[in-house]
XYZ file of C-alpha atoms in Angstrom:
675
model
C 100.231 68.887 116.981
C 102.283 70.627 114.287
C 105.878 69.392 113.972
C 108.102 71.707 116.028
C 110.938 71.368 113.521
C 108.748 73.081 110.941
C 107.925 75.824 113.391
C 111.596 76.539 114.017
C 112.840 76.353 110.445
C 112.774 80.114 109.876
C 115.002 80.754 112.872
C 117.979 80.025 110.642
C 118.985 82.617 108.069
C 119.708 80.464 105.051
C 121.966 81.379 102.109
C 120.306 83.286 99.314
C 119.244 81.034 96.423
C 118.228 82.054 92.911
C 114.481 81.839 92.378
C 114.360 82.200 88.612
C 113.150 79.034 86.944
C 115.189 79.464 83.759
C 118.884 80.278 83.510
C 121.012 80.137 80.381
C 124.195 82.162 80.569
C 123.234 85.792 81.154
C 119.531 85.066 80.638
C 117.599 84.655 83.882
C 113.860 84.514 83.280
C 110.769 83.492 85.269
C 110.148 80.288 83.310
C 111.452 78.239 80.394
C 108.676 79.068 77.919
C 110.160 80.549 74.705
C 106.795 82.210 74.089
C 105.709 83.547 77.468
C 108.927 84.141 79.444
C 111.974 84.776 77.236
C 113.406 84.450 73.751
C 113.045 85.867 70.257
C 109.344 85.110 69.766
C 108.428 87.100 72.872
C 110.878 89.921 72.132
C 110.019 90.361 68.450
C 106.252 90.299 68.982
C 106.241 92.636 71.978
C 108.547 95.182 70.325
C 106.409 95.130 67.169
C 103.577 96.228 69.492
C 100.521 94.544 68.006
C 98.666 95.501 71.197
C 98.584 98.608 73.345
C 99.160 96.514 76.489
C 102.144 94.126 76.515
C 100.137 91.795 78.752
C 97.586 91.014 76.050
C 99.933 88.808 74.020
C 101.358 86.805 76.929
C 97.810 86.077 78.125
C 96.822 84.522 74.780
C 96.846 80.694 74.928
C 98.278 78.858 71.947
C 96.061 76.810 69.637
C 99.028 75.101 68.004
C 101.989 73.177 69.358
C 105.172 75.013 70.294
C 106.965 73.362 67.367
C 104.336 74.534 64.869
C 104.421 78.060 66.279
C 108.211 78.196 66.041
C 108.110 77.075 62.395
C 105.467 79.694 61.560
C 107.417 82.383 63.407
C 110.619 81.537 61.536
C 108.774 82.115 58.259
C 107.771 85.668 59.186
C 109.595 88.654 57.694
C 112.078 90.096 60.196
C 112.158 92.420 61.955
C 108.481 92.083 62.732
C 106.135 94.984 62.134
C 102.616 95.547 63.356
C 101.092 94.598 60.039
C 98.737 92.109 58.413
C 101.385 89.375 58.352
C 101.875 89.558 62.127
C 98.153 89.751 62.813
C 97.519 86.724 60.606
C 100.232 84.825 62.499
C 98.626 85.694 65.833
C 95.141 84.702 64.703
C 96.392 81.411 63.279
C 98.321 80.387 66.384
C 96.684 81.946 69.449
C 93.249 82.214 71.022
C 91.876 85.280 72.782
C 93.466 86.396 76.029
C 91.605 84.740 78.887
C 90.384 81.833 76.762
C 91.649 79.353 79.406
C 88.815 80.495 81.662
C 85.057 80.262 81.756
C 82.404 82.117 83.694
C 80.398 80.467 86.460
C 76.613 80.446 85.893
C 75.021 83.121 88.033
C 72.435 80.703 89.410
C 75.337 78.948 91.158
C 76.490 82.187 92.802
C 73.812 83.074 95.328
C 74.670 85.723 97.906
C 73.595 86.232 101.512
C 74.983 89.557 102.820
C 73.477 89.518 106.297
C 75.427 92.620 107.351
C 73.246 94.771 105.064
C 70.233 94.072 107.268
C 71.608 96.494 109.866
C 72.172 99.348 107.366
C 69.301 101.817 107.643
C 70.234 104.240 104.843
C 68.626 102.921 101.668
C 71.152 104.512 99.289
C 74.144 103.001 101.096
C 72.367 99.651 101.321
C 71.379 99.606 97.627
C 74.835 100.752 96.527
C 76.447 98.006 98.597
C 74.087 95.424 97.117
C 74.947 96.548 93.592
C 78.637 96.201 94.401
C 77.913 92.691 95.692
C 76.167 91.989 92.380
C 79.492 92.590 90.592
C 81.115 89.477 92.111
C 79.482 86.984 89.705
C 80.900 88.952 86.752
C 84.383 88.479 88.239
C 84.050 84.775 89.097
C 85.943 82.230 86.983
C 86.988 78.609 86.665
C 90.042 77.333 84.817
C 89.410 75.089 81.794
C 92.852 75.103 80.170
C 93.643 74.643 76.494
C 90.530 72.803 75.428
C 91.838 69.409 76.498
C 95.056 69.580 74.436
C 97.851 69.791 76.983
C 100.491 70.048 74.241
C 99.340 73.574 73.392
C 101.203 76.036 75.637
C 99.571 78.786 77.652
C 100.757 81.067 80.423
C 98.058 80.326 83.013
C 99.103 78.371 86.107
C 96.255 75.868 86.561
C 94.072 76.344 89.628
C 91.787 73.619 90.897
C 88.960 75.674 92.350
C 86.661 78.555 91.443
C 88.139 82.005 92.060
C 87.409 85.734 91.728
C 89.584 87.978 89.554
C 90.342 91.629 90.226
C 89.005 92.790 86.853
C 90.113 94.314 83.574
C 93.547 93.196 82.375
C 93.965 91.238 85.605
C 92.422 87.998 84.339
C 94.017 85.663 86.883
C 94.148 85.394 90.682
C 96.565 87.930 92.173
C 98.244 87.402 95.483
C 97.888 90.480 97.640
C 94.695 91.702 95.934
C 92.995 88.586 97.232
C 93.229 89.642 100.885
C 90.866 92.584 100.305
C 88.739 90.562 97.908
C 88.247 88.079 100.774
C 87.114 90.901 103.071
C 84.265 91.412 100.610
C 83.522 87.800 99.672
C 83.183 86.672 103.278
C 80.682 89.442 103.944
C 78.828 88.593 100.731
C 78.190 85.079 102.018
C 76.225 82.419 100.185
C 78.309 80.688 97.516
C 81.092 83.196 98.068
C 81.921 81.763 101.479
C 83.055 78.573 99.745
C 84.820 80.625 97.063
C 86.685 82.393 99.880
C 87.923 79.013 101.061
C 88.776 78.116 97.453
C 90.937 81.230 97.230
C 92.935 80.209 100.281
C 93.222 76.599 99.105
C 94.417 77.652 95.638
C 97.214 79.694 97.198
C 98.122 76.843 99.540
C 98.423 74.688 96.407
C 100.921 77.201 95.022
C 103.027 77.077 98.185
C 102.947 73.293 98.074
C 104.098 73.323 94.450
C 106.433 76.335 94.247
C 107.389 77.122 97.841
C 105.689 80.506 97.674
C 102.687 82.271 96.182
C 103.585 83.813 92.813
C 102.614 87.408 92.041
C 99.702 85.986 90.039
C 98.614 82.751 88.376
C 100.784 83.135 85.266
C 104.063 81.368 84.509
C 105.712 84.719 83.805
C 105.180 85.577 87.486
C 107.017 82.524 88.838
C 110.197 84.396 89.783
C 108.438 86.830 92.083
C 105.813 86.949 94.790
C 103.878 89.855 96.314
C 103.377 91.140 99.861
C 102.858 87.823 101.725
C 99.320 87.987 103.057
C 98.372 84.296 102.870
C 98.665 83.822 106.638
C 96.239 86.705 107.086
C 93.838 85.198 104.550
C 93.847 81.968 106.558
C 93.294 83.916 109.781
C 90.537 86.018 108.206
C 88.718 82.987 106.818
C 88.895 81.050 110.096
C 87.820 84.040 112.204
C 84.881 84.821 109.942
C 83.603 81.267 109.418
C 84.961 79.406 112.469
C 85.935 76.680 109.985
C 89.215 75.305 111.342
C 89.334 72.365 108.949
C 91.995 73.997 106.776
C 94.492 74.555 109.600
C 96.120 71.128 109.608
C 97.157 71.656 106.011
C 97.641 75.423 106.201
C 100.019 75.813 109.150
C 102.964 73.830 107.694
C 102.513 75.591 104.359
C 102.443 79.034 105.973
C 105.727 78.112 107.619
C 107.053 76.951 104.248
C 106.111 80.262 102.659
C 107.798 82.162 105.471
C 110.923 80.092 104.788
C 110.882 81.349 101.186
C 111.125 84.928 102.415
C 113.794 84.235 105.036
C 115.831 82.145 102.588
C 115.615 84.365 99.528
C 114.693 87.858 100.664
C 116.788 88.450 103.815
C 119.196 91.363 104.048
C 121.671 92.156 106.830
C 122.111 95.740 107.981
C 124.842 96.792 110.398
C 124.182 99.912 112.452
C 126.125 101.085 115.503
C 127.803 97.703 115.790
C 124.536 95.740 115.736
C 123.610 93.436 112.859
C 119.926 93.423 111.964
C 118.301 90.826 109.724
C 115.201 92.034 107.950
C 113.537 91.350 104.621
C 113.311 93.048 101.270
C 111.931 92.618 97.761
C 114.712 91.146 95.634
C 113.944 89.251 92.420
C 116.686 87.489 90.474
C 115.978 88.567 86.903
C 117.869 89.857 83.842
C 115.011 90.210 81.336
C 112.082 92.564 80.749
C 108.934 91.471 82.547
C 106.904 89.618 79.876
C 103.648 91.375 80.795
C 105.393 94.772 80.497
C 108.059 93.785 77.988
C 108.046 96.849 75.768
C 107.919 99.284 78.688
C 110.865 97.606 80.423
C 112.878 97.335 77.210
C 112.441 101.066 76.542
C 113.449 101.922 80.107
C 116.697 99.975 79.827
C 117.585 100.357 76.144
C 116.187 103.523 74.554
C 118.756 106.095 73.451
C 116.400 109.034 74.029
C 113.781 109.894 76.632
C 110.402 111.075 75.345
C 108.721 113.303 77.920
C 104.964 113.565 78.281
C 105.200 117.145 76.956
C 106.727 115.913 73.697
C 110.291 117.042 74.369
C 112.952 114.479 73.434
C 115.950 114.305 75.762
C 119.103 112.518 74.559
C 120.360 109.640 76.654
C 122.848 110.774 79.279
C 124.650 107.457 79.309
C 124.189 104.130 77.566
C 123.681 101.227 79.937
C 125.921 98.203 79.554
C 124.477 94.697 79.821
C 125.232 94.421 83.549
C 123.491 97.734 84.220
C 120.499 96.710 82.117
C 120.231 93.451 84.050
C 120.162 95.411 87.303
C 117.411 97.662 85.938
C 115.388 94.556 85.045
C 115.961 93.091 88.517
C 114.800 96.343 90.121
C 111.736 96.469 87.873
C 110.755 92.905 88.803
C 111.420 93.601 92.491
C 109.266 96.723 92.339
C 106.476 94.605 90.884
C 106.942 92.121 93.724
C 106.306 94.960 96.180
C 102.891 95.671 94.666
C 103.931 99.341 94.541
C 104.878 99.347 90.871
C 106.049 102.043 90.819
C 106.589 104.750 93.379
C 108.968 107.537 94.359
C 109.711 105.329 97.373
C 111.932 103.213 95.138
C 113.413 105.926 92.873
C 116.906 107.156 93.750
C 116.513 110.281 91.590
C 112.843 111.276 91.918
C 113.609 114.630 90.286
C 113.939 112.731 86.980
C 110.246 111.942 87.329
C 109.012 115.239 88.761
C 110.815 117.234 86.042
C 110.027 114.608 83.373
C 113.501 114.856 81.829
C 114.884 111.308 82.044
C 113.872 107.678 82.501
C 112.518 107.730 86.080
C 112.697 103.958 86.521
C 116.367 103.679 85.564
C 117.254 104.850 89.057
C 115.088 102.320 90.890
C 116.931 101.276 94.041
C 114.549 98.786 95.595
C 117.333 96.180 95.760
C 119.015 98.389 98.371
C 115.859 99.304 100.268
C 114.516 97.674 103.428
C 110.775 98.403 103.196
C 108.599 99.147 106.195
C 105.475 97.375 104.966
C 107.056 94.038 104.039
C 108.619 93.661 107.463
C 105.420 94.799 109.155
C 103.504 92.083 107.290
C 106.098 89.419 108.121
C 105.835 90.429 111.799
C 102.067 89.887 111.584
C 102.593 86.520 109.910
C 104.977 85.435 112.666
C 102.485 86.446 115.348
C 99.688 84.718 113.432
C 101.650 81.483 113.002
C 102.462 81.603 116.716
C 98.752 81.913 117.540
C 97.831 79.080 115.179
C 100.498 76.835 116.698
C 99.260 77.674 120.176
C 95.733 76.726 119.115
C 97.088 73.249 118.261
C 98.704 72.964 121.715
C 102.198 73.563 120.319
C 103.320 76.040 122.969
C 107.027 75.558 122.224
C 106.559 76.403 118.553
C 104.327 79.330 119.450
C 106.999 80.761 121.748
C 109.650 80.455 119.031
C 107.540 82.319 116.491
C 106.593 84.983 119.026
C 110.301 85.555 119.619
C 110.866 85.923 115.874
C 108.172 88.585 115.771
C 109.562 90.419 118.807
C 113.024 90.471 117.237
C 111.631 91.892 114.018
C 109.622 94.588 115.784
C 112.710 95.667 117.704
C 114.856 95.759 114.559
C 112.232 97.796 112.718
C 112.015 100.278 115.570
C 115.792 100.670 115.745
C 116.309 101.095 111.994
C 113.094 102.642 110.727
C 111.365 104.641 113.463
C 112.103 108.374 113.519
C 111.107 109.801 116.887
C 111.543 113.410 115.723
C 109.044 112.966 112.906
C 106.941 110.320 114.708
C 107.028 108.060 111.687
C 108.518 104.919 110.188
C 110.687 105.286 107.074
C 112.178 102.759 104.659
C 115.867 102.089 105.353
C 118.275 102.845 102.505
C 121.247 100.468 102.500
C 123.085 102.609 99.929
C 123.109 105.691 102.164
C 122.954 103.826 105.471
C 120.050 106.030 106.549
C 116.278 106.339 106.487
C 114.626 107.583 103.272
C 113.189 110.778 104.745
C 113.436 113.572 102.181
C 112.139 113.999 98.642
C 112.022 116.996 96.262
C 109.648 119.763 97.301
C 106.659 120.153 94.999
C 104.083 122.876 94.460
C 101.660 121.766 97.182
C 104.131 120.981 99.974
C 102.752 122.118 103.336
C 104.549 123.579 106.346
C 104.326 120.207 108.078
C 106.241 118.637 105.200
C 108.971 121.271 104.955
C 109.606 122.366 108.545
C 112.512 119.945 109.143
C 113.704 119.776 105.521
C 116.389 121.706 103.709
C 115.511 124.140 100.929
C 113.727 122.532 97.963
C 113.010 119.387 99.963
C 110.093 117.998 101.936
C 109.518 115.074 104.268
C 108.245 111.981 102.495
C 104.702 110.926 103.286
C 103.785 107.365 102.368
C 100.948 105.147 103.546
C 103.565 102.399 103.909
C 104.694 104.239 107.046
C 101.470 103.204 108.802
C 101.605 99.456 108.197
C 103.164 98.787 111.648
C 99.982 100.149 113.257
C 97.841 97.921 111.028
C 99.852 94.750 111.602
C 100.833 95.414 115.218
C 104.570 95.571 114.440
C 104.899 98.909 116.244
C 106.061 98.463 119.855
C 103.471 98.591 122.616
C 104.429 102.088 123.774
C 103.380 103.358 120.327
C 100.496 101.173 119.144
C 98.780 100.953 122.541
C 99.058 104.673 123.294
C 96.280 106.698 121.613
C 98.328 109.885 122.010
C 101.262 108.353 120.118
C 98.946 106.986 117.422
C 97.274 110.369 117.034
C 100.666 112.028 116.626
C 101.792 109.453 114.045
C 98.587 109.953 112.018
C 98.685 113.765 112.210
C 99.631 114.120 108.540
C 96.815 111.780 107.496
C 94.345 114.075 109.225
C 95.845 117.155 107.566
C 95.575 115.534 104.131
C 91.956 114.691 104.816
C 91.356 118.362 105.673
C 93.106 119.593 102.519
C 92.118 116.993 99.934
C 88.606 116.448 98.638
C 89.281 112.784 97.890
C 91.086 110.131 99.894
C 94.687 109.803 101.078
C 97.273 109.461 98.278
C 99.919 106.744 98.321
C 102.665 109.389 98.740
C 102.951 113.173 98.683
C 104.999 113.445 95.468
C 103.657 113.780 91.928
C 105.840 111.702 89.628
C 103.456 110.195 87.081
C 103.981 106.814 88.760
C 100.768 105.153 89.885
C 101.785 104.566 93.515
C 102.325 108.282 94.085
C 100.165 111.369 94.425
C 97.387 111.868 93.402
C 96.355 108.197 93.420
C 94.249 106.856 96.273
C 94.382 103.071 96.590
C 91.575 101.134 98.329
C 93.886 98.735 100.234
C 95.897 101.672 101.559
C 92.730 103.390 102.755
C 91.778 100.144 104.520
C 95.198 99.923 106.166
C 94.875 103.471 107.513
C 91.369 102.836 108.837
C 92.262 99.537 110.477
C 95.496 100.900 111.928
C 93.447 103.538 113.715
C 90.583 101.242 114.705
C 92.949 98.739 116.324
C 94.170 101.347 118.801
C 93.034 100.183 122.256
C 91.301 102.506 124.719
C 94.252 102.216 127.092
C 93.126 105.206 129.152
C 89.394 104.595 128.800
C 86.850 105.271 126.069
C 86.398 108.845 127.265
C 90.081 109.580 126.580
C 90.139 112.508 124.084
C 93.063 111.068 122.107
C 91.370 107.698 121.675
C 88.131 109.400 120.620
C 90.048 111.488 118.067
C 91.718 108.380 116.658
C 88.372 106.627 116.213
C 86.814 109.738 114.661
C 89.644 109.905 112.143
C 89.031 106.279 111.179
C 85.349 107.072 110.589
C 86.224 110.175 108.541
C 88.415 108.006 106.318
C 85.598 105.491 105.970
C 83.168 108.237 104.995
C 85.595 109.675 102.438
C 86.114 106.234 100.925
C 82.368 105.662 100.667
C 81.928 109.102 99.095
C 84.694 108.495 96.520
C 83.495 105.081 95.412
C 79.822 106.037 95.353
C 80.192 109.380 93.570
C 82.482 107.962 90.878
C 80.090 105.036 90.414
C 77.196 107.507 90.216
C 79.021 109.690 87.666
C 79.525 106.646 85.427
C 75.884 105.584 85.384
C 75.171 104.012 88.750
C 71.816 104.680 90.349
C 69.583 103.716 93.258
C 65.870 104.137 93.878
C 66.545 107.513 95.524
C 69.420 108.667 93.303
C 68.216 108.321 89.705
C 70.721 108.025 86.898
C 72.340 111.267 85.784
C 71.223 112.770 82.498
C 73.316 111.961 79.449
C 73.905 108.311 80.324
C 72.276 105.281 78.731
C 70.803 102.178 80.314
C 74.068 100.379 79.516
C 75.897 102.758 81.847
C 75.501 101.045 85.201
C 78.354 102.570 87.205
C 81.989 101.588 87.565
C 84.151 100.612 90.519
C 87.764 101.522 89.785
C 91.125 100.114 90.817
C 92.217 103.486 92.223
C 90.880 107.004 92.720
C 92.102 110.597 92.670
C 92.768 112.642 95.804
C 91.418 115.905 94.394
C 87.701 115.023 94.248
C 85.258 112.312 95.218
C 84.290 111.519 91.620
C 87.684 111.052 89.953
C 89.404 107.793 89.012
C 93.163 107.450 89.413
C 95.750 107.695 86.637
C 99.389 107.193 85.711
C 101.596 104.138 85.584
C 102.108 101.505 82.909
C 98.488 100.729 82.021
C 95.103 102.418 81.905
C 93.009 102.629 85.049
C 91.235 99.331 85.538
C 87.609 98.767 86.428
C 86.007 95.883 88.262
C 87.403 95.998 90.817
C 88.144 93.306 93.373
C 89.872 95.077 96.217
C 87.807 98.257 95.753
C 84.612 96.260 96.217
C 86.047 94.359 99.169
C 87.109 97.478 101.069
C 83.749 99.142 100.401
C 81.812 96.193 101.849
C 84.207 96.008 104.801
C 83.728 99.729 105.544
C 79.929 99.557 105.335
C 79.926 96.568 107.682
C 82.433 97.972 110.175
C 81.189 101.572 110.377
C 77.542 100.706 109.778
C 75.058 103.468 110.484
C 77.788 105.901 111.507
C 78.300 106.404 107.771
C 76.196 109.136 106.177
C 74.604 109.095 102.751
C 77.208 110.352 100.234
C 76.735 113.939 99.072
C 78.175 114.231 95.567
C 77.272 117.893 95.164
C 76.395 119.282 91.741
C 77.794 116.270 89.927
C 77.423 115.701 86.185
C 77.800 112.570 84.094
C 81.324 111.518 83.212
C 82.511 112.021 79.642
C 81.568 108.865 77.738
C 82.002 107.315 74.315
C 78.670 107.404 72.415
C 77.263 103.988 71.614
C 79.606 102.157 73.983
C 79.405 101.223 77.611
C 80.534 104.373 79.351
C 83.746 104.959 81.149
C 85.319 108.277 82.092
C 88.229 109.392 79.977
C 91.496 107.801 81.144
C 89.466 105.155 82.916
C 89.011 102.488 80.285
C 89.374 98.810 80.983
C 91.274 97.947 77.802
C 92.360 99.595 74.603
C 89.525 98.983 72.113
C 91.725 96.900 69.796
C 93.165 94.858 72.674
C 89.611 94.201 73.845
C 88.800 92.585 70.494
C 91.515 90.009 71.258
C 90.192 89.357 74.761
C 87.508 86.917 75.847
C 84.528 88.735 77.320
C 82.837 87.774 80.568
C 79.808 88.891 82.533
C 77.935 91.922 81.212
C 80.442 92.426 78.399
C 79.750 88.939 77.058
C 76.046 89.821 76.883
C 76.714 93.193 75.218
C 79.015 91.601 72.645
């Protein structure tokens, strides 16, 4: 039986404690490394911009001691410039990004996707198999700094084999891994054990740090991501019936929950009632190391350079306190996984008009987000169920009560009965975040309750309570209520040729329109599928809800397949498009566009990434769950994507890495062979 004291620990709201691992006066940084987390070496190199992506440098392990690197750095001409001297310094002191890792031999990575046996359409089956064949290219083990532990690197050691997302994401990432597991478990074979490894690696992190960092890098140690570890444990146990991990997992899931209740709790008073919910809130006063230059420009530049080339003078110079708050908001936005979105921007018109730094007005520190609290509700219910399975009925009851309290608080603060939707709660205004600037494709549904030049915010985050079960029974168990809540999803599906965008506002931020994110599509589909047939399976509302889930599944299949096909993918019945070489084998992207079924996403702080872990996982989940109800994708009169002659093809704006950055990055899988 699990200790009841552990089960009850989160009932107390503990004082907020700083989570940064390095503090020195006004400097609060994620770790104490003067190369990878803070200090002049990091600042000077990142601002000199030797690489297109700030993350490239902080992912390069050292091949000299810290002392030797500091001496060599002190001998460089200051300020640093992106010149031969800097490049020689980097080559003499650092290995390629990702050099701490090695690939796993493919003969050790057998697959056994039994679910494909039921798929009758040969194109869908072959496409799914080719997606499964990507996993070995994304599978890694950690080898460290070549046996010399005195040479610093930014990778947090992991003890077991793991799967990366792809591209610049060279390490395990927290919330990505939930959807990766959906695919790995269905892939079977060696990947069943790798699924368990993934869970065990994250449990190691909780044991060591008290939480799961954003990713397995020391520069992520001051922040987490949406806490889905409890659901990974549940998913693994349900799929494999292997309960051997529970004795270790349950206390650590409780420990992780304590991190969120201790460090991310916010009190909101409304109509005389005090509600305690959770938020993203990272203690931080420095640029994020992996996005150092971008953050520094946001906080410190004296002029704003618009995408059209117009230069706007700074309206006001930020003082050091204001800069620190910008850096805290930037880190907190990254903790949300939605980095970045109009959901967090206090002045979204800065972004839509492209006239000022959009991320200077981030207000995530004063936002109570729907999805985080919906996930924590699910975790509380899951922990209760796990405790009950160990005959700890008292602990189970306590955690069920925690979940009930959270659901009630969310309904009181975040549910809008007029609009039949959940909205984030804004502590600054003391109200729900309902309205955003009206844009050129706002529909009547979005403007009917809004004032002139405004529209009602649409965000997939509003549907998390139906996915996690945090919505009260009279909503989630009533197909008519679910249908009403998802009405705008259906209208978008009617209007858009691609999937459902993260929000309905175009800002240039990646978690806004037009970007379609695989995990968000999964959340919509599952939220609908979980609706019970309360009034029977012939109930028209329930049938409509299930049909909408299938339509979303079909649209997701169409988007992933047609984009893969346009970039060189082929099956026995869909031969490769003309104009592509044998090296062009199709690409699975991190995100997609909402305006067509063969367009990758765009925007944000880095180029669109290929690979891609959660995209593959959601695809395999959808093919398994919807099975033969899915139809063969019809890509229409599609042509090959624009490619670079002589190189492995990728559509424009859909490259994995800047070409120069790639030369400083260790290659794995097919790229290692091509190199």
